[in-house]
Coordinates of C-alpha atoms in Angstrom, one line a residue:
M145 CA 31.5 5.4 30.3
Q146 CA 27.8 5.9 30.2
Q147 CA 25.6 3.9 27.9
N148 CA 24.4 5.4 24.7
N149 CA 20.9 6.6 25.4
G150 CA 20.0 7.1 21.8
L151 CA 18.7 10.0 19.7
D152 CA 17.7 13.3 21.2
K153 CA 14.7 15.4 20.2
N154 CA 16.6 17.4 17.7
Q155 CA 18.0 14.4 16.0
I156 CA 14.5 12.9 15.8
I157 CA 13.3 16.0 13.9
S158 CA 16.3 15.8 11.6
F159 CA 15.8 12.1 10.9
V160 CA 12.1 12.6 10.3
L161 CA 12.8 15.4 7.8
F162 CA 15.3 13.2 6.0
S163 CA 12.9 10.2 6.1
L164 CA 10.1 12.3 4.5
V165 CA 12.4 13.2 1.6
L166 CA 13.5 9.6 1.1
F167 CA 9.9 8.5 1.2
G168 CA 9.1 11.0 -1.5
F169 CA 11.9 9.6 -3.6
M170 CA 10.8 6.0 -3.0
F171 CA 7.1 6.4 -3.7
Y172 CA 7.7 8.7 -6.7
F173 CA 9.8 6.2 -8.5
Q174 CA 7.8 3.1 -7.4
T175 CA 4.5 4.6 -8.6
K176 CA 5.7 6.5 -11.7
Q177 CA 5.3 3.4 -14.0
A178 CA 1.9 2.6 -12.6
K179 CA 0.7 6.2 -13.1
E180 CA 1.9 6.2 -16.7
T181 CA 0.3 2.9 -17.4
A182 CA -3.0 4.2 -15.9
T183 CA -2.8 7.3 -18.1
S184 CA -2.2 5.2 -21.2
K185 CA -5.3 3.1 -20.5
A186 CA -7.5 6.2 -21.1
K187 CA -6.3 6.0 -24.7
E188 CA -6.6 3.3 -27.3
P189 CA -5.1 0.2 -25.7
V190 CA -2.1 -1.5 -27.3
K191 CA -2.8 -5.2 -27.2
T192 CA 0.5 -6.4 -28.6
E193 CA 3.3 -4.2 -29.9
Q194 CA 3.8 -6.6 -32.7
A195 CA 0.4 -5.7 -34.0
E196 CA 1.5 -2.1 -34.0
I197 CA 4.6 -2.4 -36.1
K198 CA 4.3 -5.5 -38.3
P199 CA 5.1 -5.0 -42.0
S200 CA 1.5 -5.8 -43.1
E201 CA 0.4 -2.4 -41.8
V202 CA 2.7 -0.6 -44.3
Q203 CA 0.8 -2.4 -47.0
N204 CA -2.4 -0.8 -45.7
I205 CA -0.9 2.7 -45.8
N206 CA 0.0 2.3 -49.5
P207 CA -1.5 -0.9 -51.1
Q208 CA 0.1 0.0 -54.4
I209 CA 3.6 -0.8 -53.1
N210 CA 5.0 -4.1 -54.3
Q211 CA 6.8 -5.6 -51.4
D212 CA 9.1 -7.5 -53.7
S213 CA 10.5 -4.2 -54.9
I214 CA 11.7 -3.3 -51.5
K215 CA 15.5 -3.6 -51.2
T216 CA 17.9 -3.4 -48.3
V217 CA 21.5 -2.2 -48.4
S218 CA 23.9 -1.9 -45.5
L219 CA 27.0 0.0 -44.1
K220 CA 29.2 -1.2 -41.4
N221 CA 32.1 -0.1 -39.2
D222 CA 33.7 -1.4 -36.0
L223 CA 30.8 0.1 -33.9
L224 CA 27.6 0.0 -36.0
N225 CA 26.0 -2.3 -38.5
V226 CA 23.4 -0.2 -40.3
Q227 CA 20.8 -1.3 -42.8
F228 CA 18.7 0.9 -45.1
S229 CA 15.4 0.1 -46.6
S230 CA 14.2 1.4 -50.0
L231 CA 10.7 1.7 -48.5
G232 CA 10.8 5.3 -47.3
G233 CA 14.6 5.5 -47.8
Q234 CA 15.0 5.0 -44.1
I235 CA 17.4 3.4 -41.7
S236 CA 15.7 0.2 -41.0
S237 CA 18.2 -1.5 -38.6
V238 CA 20.9 -0.4 -36.3
E239 CA 23.0 -2.8 -34.3
L240 CA 25.6 -1.7 -31.7
L241 CA 28.4 -4.2 -32.2
K242 CA 30.3 -3.6 -29.0
F243 CA 27.3 -4.3 -26.7
K244 CA 24.8 -7.1 -26.1
A245 CA 21.2 -7.0 -24.9
Y246 CA 19.8 -8.9 -22.0
N247 CA 18.4 -12.4 -22.6
K248 CA 15.8 -13.4 -20.0
K249 CA 16.3 -17.1 -20.6
T250 CA 20.0 -17.1 -20.1
D251 CA 19.9 -14.3 -17.6
K252 CA 22.9 -12.7 -19.4
D253 CA 23.6 -10.0 -22.0
T254 CA 23.9 -12.4 -25.0
D255 CA 21.5 -11.0 -27.6
P256 CA 22.5 -8.6 -30.4
L257 CA 21.7 -5.1 -29.3
Y258 CA 19.4 -3.4 -31.9
L259 CA 18.0 0.1 -31.5
F260 CA 16.2 0.1 -34.9
N261 CA 15.1 -3.4 -36.1
K262 CA 12.0 -5.3 -37.4
N263 CA 10.0 -2.1 -38.2
N264 CA 10.1 -0.7 -34.7
A265 CA 11.1 2.7 -36.1
S266 CA 10.0 4.8 -39.1
Y267 CA 10.7 8.4 -40.1
G268 CA 10.1 10.7 -43.0
F269 CA 9.2 14.2 -44.2
Q270 CA 5.6 15.1 -44.7
F271 CA 4.4 17.6 -47.3
K272 CA 1.1 19.0 -48.5
D273 CA 0.6 19.3 -52.3
K274 CA -1.2 22.1 -54.0
T275 CA -4.5 20.1 -53.9
G276 CA -4.3 19.7 -50.2
K277 CA -3.3 16.1 -50.2
V278 CA -0.7 15.0 -47.6
F279 CA 2.2 12.7 -48.6
N280 CA 5.1 11.3 -46.5
T281 CA 8.4 10.1 -47.8
K282 CA 8.2 7.1 -45.4
D283 CA 5.5 5.7 -47.7
M284 CA 7.5 6.1 -50.9
V285 CA 9.8 3.6 -52.6
F286 CA 13.4 4.7 -53.2
S287 CA 16.2 3.4 -55.4
P288 CA 19.4 2.6 -53.4
S289 CA 23.0 2.9 -54.5
V290 CA 26.1 2.3 -52.4
K291 CA 29.5 3.8 -52.9
G292 CA 32.2 3.4 -50.2
N293 CA 30.7 4.5 -46.9
T294 CA 27.8 6.3 -48.5
V295 CA 24.3 5.2 -49.4
T296 CA 22.2 7.3 -51.8
M297 CA 18.4 6.8 -51.8
Q298 CA 16.4 8.5 -54.6
S299 CA 12.7 8.6 -55.4
N300 CA 10.5 10.5 -57.9
I301 CA 7.1 11.9 -57.3
N302 CA 5.1 13.7 -60.0
G303 CA 8.3 14.9 -61.6
A304 CA 10.1 15.9 -58.4
I305 CA 13.3 14.2 -57.2
I306 CA 13.9 13.5 -53.5
Q307 CA 17.4 12.3 -52.4
F308 CA 18.5 11.0 -49.1
I309 CA 22.3 10.7 -48.8
Y310 CA 23.6 8.7 -45.8
T311 CA 27.3 8.7 -44.8
L312 CA 28.6 6.4 -42.1
N313 CA 31.1 8.6 -40.2
E314 CA 33.5 7.9 -37.4
K315 CA 32.2 6.6 -34.1
Y316 CA 28.4 6.4 -33.9
A317 CA 27.4 9.2 -36.3
I318 CA 25.6 8.8 -39.7
G319 CA 25.4 11.9 -41.9
F320 CA 21.9 12.4 -43.4
K321 CA 21.6 14.9 -46.3
V322 CA 18.2 15.7 -47.8
K323 CA 18.0 17.2 -51.3
T324 CA 15.0 17.9 -53.5
Q325 CA 14.6 19.1 -57.1
G326 CA 11.3 20.1 -58.6
L327 CA 9.4 19.8 -55.3
A328 CA 8.4 23.5 -55.7
Q329 CA 6.1 22.4 -58.5
I330 CA 4.1 20.2 -56.2
V331 CA 4.0 22.1 -52.9
N332 CA 3.6 25.8 -52.3
D333 CA 3.1 26.3 -48.5
G334 CA 6.8 26.1 -47.7
K335 CA 6.3 23.6 -44.9
A336 CA 7.9 20.3 -44.2
D337 CA 7.2 18.2 -41.1
F338 CA 9.7 15.6 -39.9
T339 CA 7.8 12.7 -38.3
W340 CA 9.4 10.0 -36.3
D341 CA 7.7 6.9 -34.8
Y342 CA 9.9 4.8 -32.5
T343 CA 8.9 1.9 -30.3
V344 CA 11.7 1.3 -27.9
R345 CA 12.9 -2.3 -27.3
G346 CA 14.1 -3.2 -23.9
A347 CA 17.8 -4.1 -23.5
E348 CA 18.3 -4.4 -19.7
K349 CA 17.3 -6.8 -16.9
G350 CA 15.3 -4.4 -14.8
R351 CA 12.2 -3.5 -16.9
S352 CA 10.7 -0.9 -14.5
Q353 CA 14.0 0.8 -14.0
E354 CA 14.8 0.9 -17.7
E355 CA 11.3 2.2 -18.5
T356 CA 11.8 5.0 -15.9
H357 CA 15.0 6.1 -17.7
T358 CA 13.4 5.9 -21.2
E359 CA 12.3 9.4 -22.3
F360 CA 12.6 12.3 -24.6
S361 CA 15.7 14.6 -24.3
Y362 CA 16.4 17.6 -26.4
A363 CA 18.6 20.7 -26.8
F364 CA 17.7 24.3 -27.8
N365 CA 19.0 27.8 -27.6
N366 CA 21.9 27.0 -29.9
Y367 CA 22.8 23.8 -27.9
K368 CA 23.2 25.8 -24.7
S369 CA 20.0 24.6 -23.0
N370 CA 18.7 21.1 -22.4
D371 CA 15.5 19.5 -21.2
Y372 CA 13.9 16.1 -20.9
D373 CA 10.4 14.8 -20.8
G374 CA 9.3 11.5 -19.2
R375 CA 5.6 12.5 -19.3
T376 CA 3.0 11.5 -21.7
T377 CA 3.3 14.5 -24.0
M378 CA 6.1 16.8 -25.0
E379 CA 5.5 20.3 -26.5
E380 CA 7.9 23.0 -27.5
P381 CA 6.0 25.4 -29.8
K382 CA 8.3 28.3 -29.3
E383 CA 11.8 26.9 -29.1
T384 CA 14.0 25.7 -32.0
L385 CA 15.3 22.3 -31.1
N386 CA 18.9 21.6 -32.2
W387 CA 18.4 17.8 -31.6
I388 CA 15.8 15.4 -30.3
A389 CA 16.8 12.2 -28.6
V390 CA 14.9 9.1 -27.4
K391 CA 17.1 7.6 -24.7
Q392 CA 17.0 4.4 -22.8
Q393 CA 18.9 3.5 -19.7
F394 CA 22.2 3.1 -21.5
F395 CA 21.6 3.7 -25.2
G396 CA 19.9 6.4 -27.3
A397 CA 18.9 7.5 -30.8
I398 CA 19.5 11.2 -31.6
I399 CA 18.5 13.1 -34.7
E400 CA 20.2 16.5 -35.2
A401 CA 19.0 19.2 -37.6
N402 CA 21.4 21.8 -38.7
S403 CA 18.6 24.3 -39.1
G404 CA 16.7 22.9 -36.1
F405 CA 13.2 21.7 -35.5
T406 CA 10.3 24.2 -34.8
N407 CA 6.8 23.7 -33.5
S408 CA 7.9 20.4 -32.0
K409 CA 5.6 18.1 -30.2
G410 CA 5.8 14.5 -29.1
N411 CA 4.0 11.8 -27.3
Q412 CA 5.0 8.7 -25.4
D413 CA 3.0 5.8 -24.2
P414 CA 4.3 3.0 -21.9
I415 CA 3.8 -0.6 -22.9
K416 CA 2.7 -2.8 -20.1
E417 CA 4.6 -6.0 -21.0
G418 CA 6.6 -7.7 -23.7
E419 CA 9.9 -6.8 -25.4
F420 CA 9.0 -3.2 -25.9
L421 CA 9.0 -0.4 -23.2
K422 CA 7.4 2.7 -24.7
K423 CA 6.1 4.0 -28.0
F424 CA 7.3 7.5 -29.0
T425 CA 6.0 9.8 -31.7
F426 CA 7.7 13.1 -32.7
D427 CA 6.7 15.9 -35.1
G428 CA 8.8 19.0 -35.8
Q429 CA 8.9 21.4 -38.7
V430 CA 12.1 22.0 -40.8
K431 CA 12.9 24.9 -43.0
M432 CA 12.4 25.0 -46.7
A433 CA 13.9 27.5 -49.2
G434 CA 11.8 28.3 -52.2
N435 CA 9.6 25.2 -51.5
E436 CA 12.7 23.0 -51.8
L437 CA 14.0 21.0 -48.9
N438 CA 17.8 21.0 -48.9
Q439 CA 19.0 20.4 -45.3
D440 CA 21.7 18.5 -43.4
F441 CA 20.8 16.2 -40.5
T442 CA 22.9 13.7 -38.5
W443 CA 21.7 10.5 -36.8
Y444 CA 23.6 9.3 -33.7
F445 CA 23.1 5.8 -32.2
V446 CA 25.1 6.0 -29.1
P447 CA 25.8 4.3 -25.8
M448 CA 25.3 6.6 -22.8
D449 CA 29.0 7.0 -22.2
L450 CA 29.8 10.4 -20.6
K451 CA 33.2 10.8 -22.2
L452 CA 32.0 9.8 -25.7
L453 CA 28.9 12.1 -25.5
K454 CA 31.0 15.1 -24.4
S455 CA 33.4 14.5 -27.3
Y456 CA 30.7 15.6 -29.8
D457 CA 30.6 19.1 -28.2
K458 CA 26.8 19.3 -28.7
N459 CA 25.7 18.9 -25.0
F460 CA 24.8 15.3 -25.6
D461 CA 26.3 14.5 -22.2
E462 CA 23.2 16.2 -20.6
I463 CA 21.1 13.3 -21.9
I464 CA 22.5 11.2 -19.0
P465 CA 20.3 11.9 -16.0
L466 CA 23.0 12.5 -13.4
G467 CA 20.9 15.0 -11.6
W468 CA 20.3 18.8 -11.6
S469 CA 22.6 21.5 -10.3
F470 CA 24.6 20.4 -7.3
I471 CA 23.5 16.8 -7.7
G472 CA 24.9 16.5 -11.2
T473 CA 28.0 18.4 -10.3
L474 CA 28.6 15.9 -7.4
N475 CA 28.4 13.0 -9.9
R476 CA 30.4 14.6 -12.7
H477 CA 33.2 16.0 -10.6
F478 CA 33.4 13.6 -7.6
F479 CA 31.8 10.2 -7.9
I480 CA 32.6 9.5 -11.6
P481 CA 36.2 10.7 -11.4
I482 CA 36.8 8.6 -8.3
Y483 CA 35.2 5.6 -9.9
N484 CA 37.2 6.0 -13.1
L485 CA 40.5 6.4 -11.1
L486 CA 39.9 3.3 -9.0
T487 CA 38.8 1.1 -12.0
S488 CA 42.0 2.3 -13.8
W489 CA 43.9 0.4 -11.1
G490 CA 42.3 -2.9 -12.2
I491 CA 40.1 -3.1 -9.1
A492 CA 36.8 -5.1 -9.6
A493 CA 33.7 -2.9 -9.7
G494 CA 32.2 -4.2 -6.5
W495 CA 35.4 -3.3 -4.5
V496 CA 35.5 0.0 -6.3
I497 CA 32.1 0.8 -4.8
F498 CA 33.4 -0.4 -1.4
L499 CA 36.4 2.0 -1.6
M500 CA 34.1 4.9 -2.8
T501 CA 32.0 4.4 0.3
I502 CA 35.1 4.6 2.6
I503 CA 36.3 7.7 0.9
T504 CA 32.9 9.4 1.2
K505 CA 32.8 8.4 4.9
I506 CA 36.2 9.9 5.5
I507 CA 35.2 13.2 4.0
L508 CA 32.0 13.3 6.1
S509 CA 33.7 12.1 9.3
P510 CA 34.1 15.6 10.8
V511 CA 30.4 16.2 10.4
M512 CA 29.5 12.8 11.9
F513 CA 31.8 13.4 14.8
K514 CA 30.0 16.7 15.5
Q515 CA 26.7 15.0 15.3
H516 CA 27.6 12.3 17.8
K517 CA 29.2 14.9 20.1
L518 CA 25.9 16.9 20.0
S519 CA 24.1 13.6 20.8
A520 CA 26.4 13.1 23.9
M521 CA 25.8 16.7 25.0
M522 CA 22.0 16.2 24.7
R523 CA 22.3 13.1 26.9
V524 CA 24.2 15.0 29.6
I525 CA 21.6 17.8 29.8
R526 CA 18.7 15.3 29.6
P527 CA 17.9 15.5 33.3
E528 CA 17.5 19.3 33.0
I529 CA 15.2 18.9 30.0
D530 CA 13.2 16.4 32.0
E531 CA 12.9 18.9 34.8
V532 CA 11.6 21.5 32.4
N533 CA 9.1 19.1 31.0
A534 CA 7.9 18.3 34.5
K535 CA 7.7 21.9 35.6
Y536 CA 5.7 23.0 32.6
K537 CA 3.7 19.9 32.3
D538 CA 0.4 21.8 32.6
A539 CA 1.5 24.9 30.8
D540 CA 1.0 25.6 27.1
A541 CA 3.5 24.1 24.6
M542 CA 4.9 27.5 23.8
K543 CA 6.2 28.2 27.3
K544 CA 7.7 24.7 27.5
Q545 CA 9.5 25.2 24.2
Q546 CA 10.9 28.6 25.3
A547 CA 12.1 27.1 28.6
T548 CA 13.7 24.2 26.7
M549 CA 15.5 26.5 24.3
A550 CA 16.8 28.5 27.3
V551 CA 18.4 25.3 28.7
Y552 CA 20.1 24.6 25.4
K553 CA 21.4 28.1 25.1
K554 CA 22.8 28.2 28.6
A555 CA 24.5 24.9 28.0
G556 CA 26.0 26.0 24.8
V557 CA 24.2 23.4 22.7
N558 CA 23.5 24.3 19.1
Q559 CA 20.3 22.5 18.1
M560 CA 20.7 23.3 14.4
A561 CA 24.0 21.4 14.2
G562 CA 22.0 18.2 14.3
C563 CA 20.3 19.0 11.0
L564 CA 23.6 19.4 9.1
P565 CA 24.3 15.6 8.6
A566 CA 20.8 15.0 7.3
V567 CA 21.1 18.0 4.9
L568 CA 24.4 16.7 3.6
Q569 CA 23.2 13.1 3.2
I570 CA 20.2 14.1 1.0
P571 CA 22.2 15.3 -2.0
I572 CA 24.7 12.4 -1.6
F573 CA 21.8 9.9 -1.5
Y574 CA 20.2 11.3 -4.6
A575 CA 23.5 11.6 -6.5
L576 CA 24.2 7.9 -5.9
F577 CA 20.6 7.1 -6.8
R578 CA 21.4 8.7 -10.2
F579 CA 24.9 7.4 -10.4
F580 CA 24.5 3.6 -10.2
P581 CA 21.7 2.9 -12.7
N582 CA 23.2 5.4 -15.2
N583 CA 26.9 4.4 -15.2
L584 CA 27.6 2.6 -18.4
D585 CA 30.9 1.2 -17.0
L586 CA 29.0 -0.7 -14.4
R587 CA 26.7 -2.3 -16.9
G588 CA 27.3 -6.1 -17.0
Q589 CA 29.8 -5.9 -14.1
S590 CA 29.2 -8.8 -11.7
F591 CA 30.0 -8.9 -8.0
W592 CA 29.4 -12.0 -5.9
F593 CA 25.8 -13.1 -6.5
A594 CA 24.9 -10.0 -8.5
K595 CA 25.4 -10.6 -12.2
D596 CA 24.9 -6.9 -13.1
L597 CA 25.5 -4.1 -10.6
T598 CA 23.1 -1.8 -12.6
A599 CA 20.3 -4.3 -12.1
Y600 CA 18.8 -6.2 -9.1
D601 CA 20.1 -9.6 -8.0
D602 CA 17.5 -12.3 -8.0
V603 CA 19.1 -15.3 -6.6
I604 CA 16.0 -15.8 -4.4
K605 CA 13.2 -16.4 -6.9
L606 CA 9.6 -16.4 -5.7
P607 CA 6.8 -18.6 -7.1
F608 CA 4.4 -15.7 -6.9
N609 CA 4.3 -11.9 -7.3
I610 CA 4.3 -9.7 -4.2
P611 CA 3.1 -6.0 -4.8
F612 CA 6.1 -3.6 -4.8
I613 CA 8.4 -6.6 -4.3
G614 CA 8.0 -8.6 -7.5
E615 CA 8.9 -12.2 -8.1
H616 CA 12.3 -12.2 -6.4
L617 CA 14.1 -11.1 -3.3
S618 CA 17.4 -9.2 -3.7
I619 CA 20.1 -10.4 -1.2
F620 CA 21.8 -7.1 -1.3
A621 CA 18.5 -5.3 -0.6
I622 CA 17.8 -7.7 2.4
A623 CA 21.3 -7.2 3.8
C624 CA 21.1 -3.5 3.4
T625 CA 17.7 -3.4 5.2
I626 CA 19.1 -5.5 8.1
V627 CA 22.1 -3.2 8.6
I628 CA 19.9 -0.1 8.5
L629 CA 17.6 -1.7 11.1
I630 CA 20.6 -2.4 13.4
Y631 CA 21.9 1.1 13.0
T632 CA 18.4 2.5 13.9
I633 CA 18.3 0.3 17.0
L634 CA 21.7 1.6 18.1
T635 CA 20.8 5.2 17.6
S636 CA 17.3 5.1 19.1
G637 CA 17.9 2.8 22.1
N638 CA 16.4 5.1 24.8
M639 CA 14.1 7.4 22.8
Q640 CA 11.4 9.0 24.9
Q641 CA 7.8 7.8 24.4
P642 CA 5.2 10.4 23.5
T643 CA 3.5 11.8 26.6
Q644 CA 0.5 13.4 24.9
P645 CA -2.4 11.4 23.7
G646 CA -2.6 10.9 20.0
M647 CA 1.1 11.5 19.3
P648 CA 2.8 8.8 17.2
N649 CA 5.3 6.5 18.7
M650 CA 8.5 7.7 17.0
K651 CA 10.5 4.6 18.0
V652 CA 8.0 2.3 16.1
L653 CA 8.1 4.6 13.1
M654 CA 11.9 4.6 13.0
Y655 CA 11.9 0.8 13.1
I656 CA 9.3 0.6 10.3
F657 CA 11.3 3.0 8.1
P658 CA 14.3 0.6 7.4
V659 CA 11.8 -2.1 6.3
T660 CA 10.6 0.3 3.6
F661 CA 14.0 0.2 2.1
L662 CA 13.4 -3.4 1.1
F663 CA 10.6 -2.4 -1.2
F664 CA 12.6 0.4 -2.7
L665 CA 15.9 -1.4 -3.2
N666 CA 14.6 -4.8 -4.3
T667 CA 14.1 -3.7 -7.9
S668 CA 16.9 -1.1 -7.9
A669 CA 20.5 -1.4 -9.0
S670 CA 22.3 -3.9 -6.8
G671 CA 25.3 -1.5 -6.8
L672 CA 23.2 1.0 -4.9
S673 CA 22.2 -1.6 -2.3
W674 CA 25.8 -2.7 -1.9
Y675 CA 26.9 0.9 -1.4
Y676 CA 24.3 1.5 1.3
F677 CA 25.1 -1.8 3.0
V678 CA 28.7 -0.8 3.3
S679 CA 27.8 2.8 4.3
N680 CA 25.5 1.8 7.1
A681 CA 27.9 -1.0 8.3
I682 CA 30.6 1.7 8.6
N683 CA 28.2 4.0 10.4
I684 CA 27.7 1.3 13.0
V685 CA 31.5 0.9 13.5
I686 CA 31.9 4.7 13.7
I687 CA 29.2 4.9 16.4
L688 CA 30.9 2.2 18.5
V689 CA 34.3 3.8 18.0
I690 CA 33.2 7.3 18.9
K691 CA 31.2 6.0 21.9
Y692 CA 33.8 3.9 23.5
W693 CA 37.2 5.4 22.4
I694 CA 36.7 9.0 21.4
L695 CA 34.0 10.8 23.3
D696 CA 34.4 11.2 27.1
E697 CA 31.0 12.3 28.6
K698 CA 32.7 13.4 31.8
K699 CA 34.7 16.0 29.8
I700 CA 31.6 17.0 27.9
H701 CA 29.7 17.5 31.2
A702 CA 32.6 19.7 32.5
Q703 CA 32.5 21.7 29.3
I704 CA 28.7 22.3 29.6
Q705 CA 29.2 23.4 33.2
A706 CA 31.9 25.8 32.1
N707 CA 29.6 27.1 29.3
K708 CA 26.9 27.9 32.0
Q709 CA 29.4 30.1 33.9
K710 CA 30.2 32.2 30.8
E711 CA 28.2 35.2 29.8
P712 CA 25.5 34.2 27.3
K713 CA 26.5 34.9 23.7
K714 CA 24.8 37.7 21.8
E715 CA 21.6 36.5 20.3
G716 CA 21.9 35.8 16.5
K717 CA 19.5 37.0 13.9
F718 CA 18.0 33.6 13.4
Q719 CA 17.6 33.0 17.2
K720 CA 16.1 36.5 17.6
R721 CA 13.6 35.9 14.8
M722 CA 12.6 32.6 16.3
R723 CA 12.2 34.1 19.7
E724 CA 10.1 37.0 18.3
M725 CA 7.9 34.6 16.3
M726 CA 7.3 32.4 19.4
E727 CA 6.5 35.5 21.6
K728 CA 4.1 36.8 18.9
A729 CA 2.4 33.4 18.7
Q730 CA 2.1 33.3 22.5
E731 CA 0.4 36.8 22.5
Q732 CA -2.0 35.6 19.9
Q733 CA -2.9 32.6 22.0
K734 CA -3.5 34.8 25.0
A735 CA -5.7 37.2 23.0
Q736 CA -7.8 34.3 21.7
G737 CA -8.1 32.9 25.2
K738 CA -9.5 36.2 26.4
K739 CA -12.1 36.3 23.6

């Protein structure tokens, strides 16, 4: 049995392409927060979020309001504890009773989980009276009354009556009816703007990861189309939004308008540090009939549970960023069902991930076998390739490439087959990149030294901050990096060094690449690191098994010699096009040389 001589040229190209894509993912998500922070610095700085939302600012808006007159009433079910303030007739506090927020001191999810609380959210309807003066219901004082699971807020303004009627429904929904009487005597432009200011409070361990997943999400086209916006501004002047949501990593607040929001625009600014992540503002117009506002809305304060969100039949499940197109399909119809099936057997989350990895590897095993068979075939014909390189050493690169392709064709080696494993691994990588930090069932699930598989493990704490690393080292990330490095060494043991001056040393680059995973995984979900540790450990085992027990390079050599005796296969369309392109390029080079 011959020794594994490493990756061939085609595999190098495939690996480099795959590496470039992964680099793009890594640097995009690592620098996204920094870019948003730099953008926000161009605007008015937010010194402390408490200064932005403290109650004293409400007094500045309307100094005539007597704070002693502000009352609070509440409704409660098994899932939500909701409080309503008479100032603005708004929902002032929402606690999700089945969940807890992360406490940095205890390093556990022990704090009450509030979405609205302590003036971090305010909303209302803005009108313009006949004199041109603008007024907003969020600055008015309402009179509350409670009956059963319904709270009615009522306020008078210049003879007009405005009512907000809230009904705590099943699950996580709160009905919100708006009724006016006599408003037509005050306004005449038929316009009402719904304004919503919301400063999102962090609830998870990994701040940067949670901030990345905190964004606008909305539906339009009669609930059929969805979009999201994680940028600084959001504008939809032409579409009618059925609902607008501000989602965090695992929780979200949604406001649905039966008649929709038009001329919608929003803004979001990241907050550098503290208990808050981002500040959101939204403005959208709602329909009025005869200058009266009588519309039905619904508030939803929900965990990002796929089954729950789908049960509303309003496309809420699209809020969870599981990926576009094939990526999302892979998560929804493969990884999530497998995860749910395995957890239903009572298996711990960490071992579920282990079994998911094995299942994925079994499915991909035929492709991996073909990849390693191709690698073995390339090693067998390496002497012939070396002869071509020596023969055309002083010739132009085009002639050398044509001669090399002729050797491959005669030996029956399909170069493109080496790209297939890389192509298949890209969607799987990105699907899992979306799966682990967005799977609510994994939240709070511990495994070995990781207290939460949706956040990083930080057993090794550092007394200082390292750029792109932070103040900790993740054991899972370190273990994954080491295994990837070992895998790289095994598969690139005898890689040829560059013969032309100025060409990069691919072996050095391939050894550097695994180290970059440490920077990427150190602040990512530990479940993702654990998956890739297991995946690459299995890859190492597969390489050794295929090398020593499955592939026989003597038989492969005999097969290649038999291929050479056969008549060459008819040239395919792709091969023909490649040959014509190379011949054309060669003619152009000759023409330029004559000139």
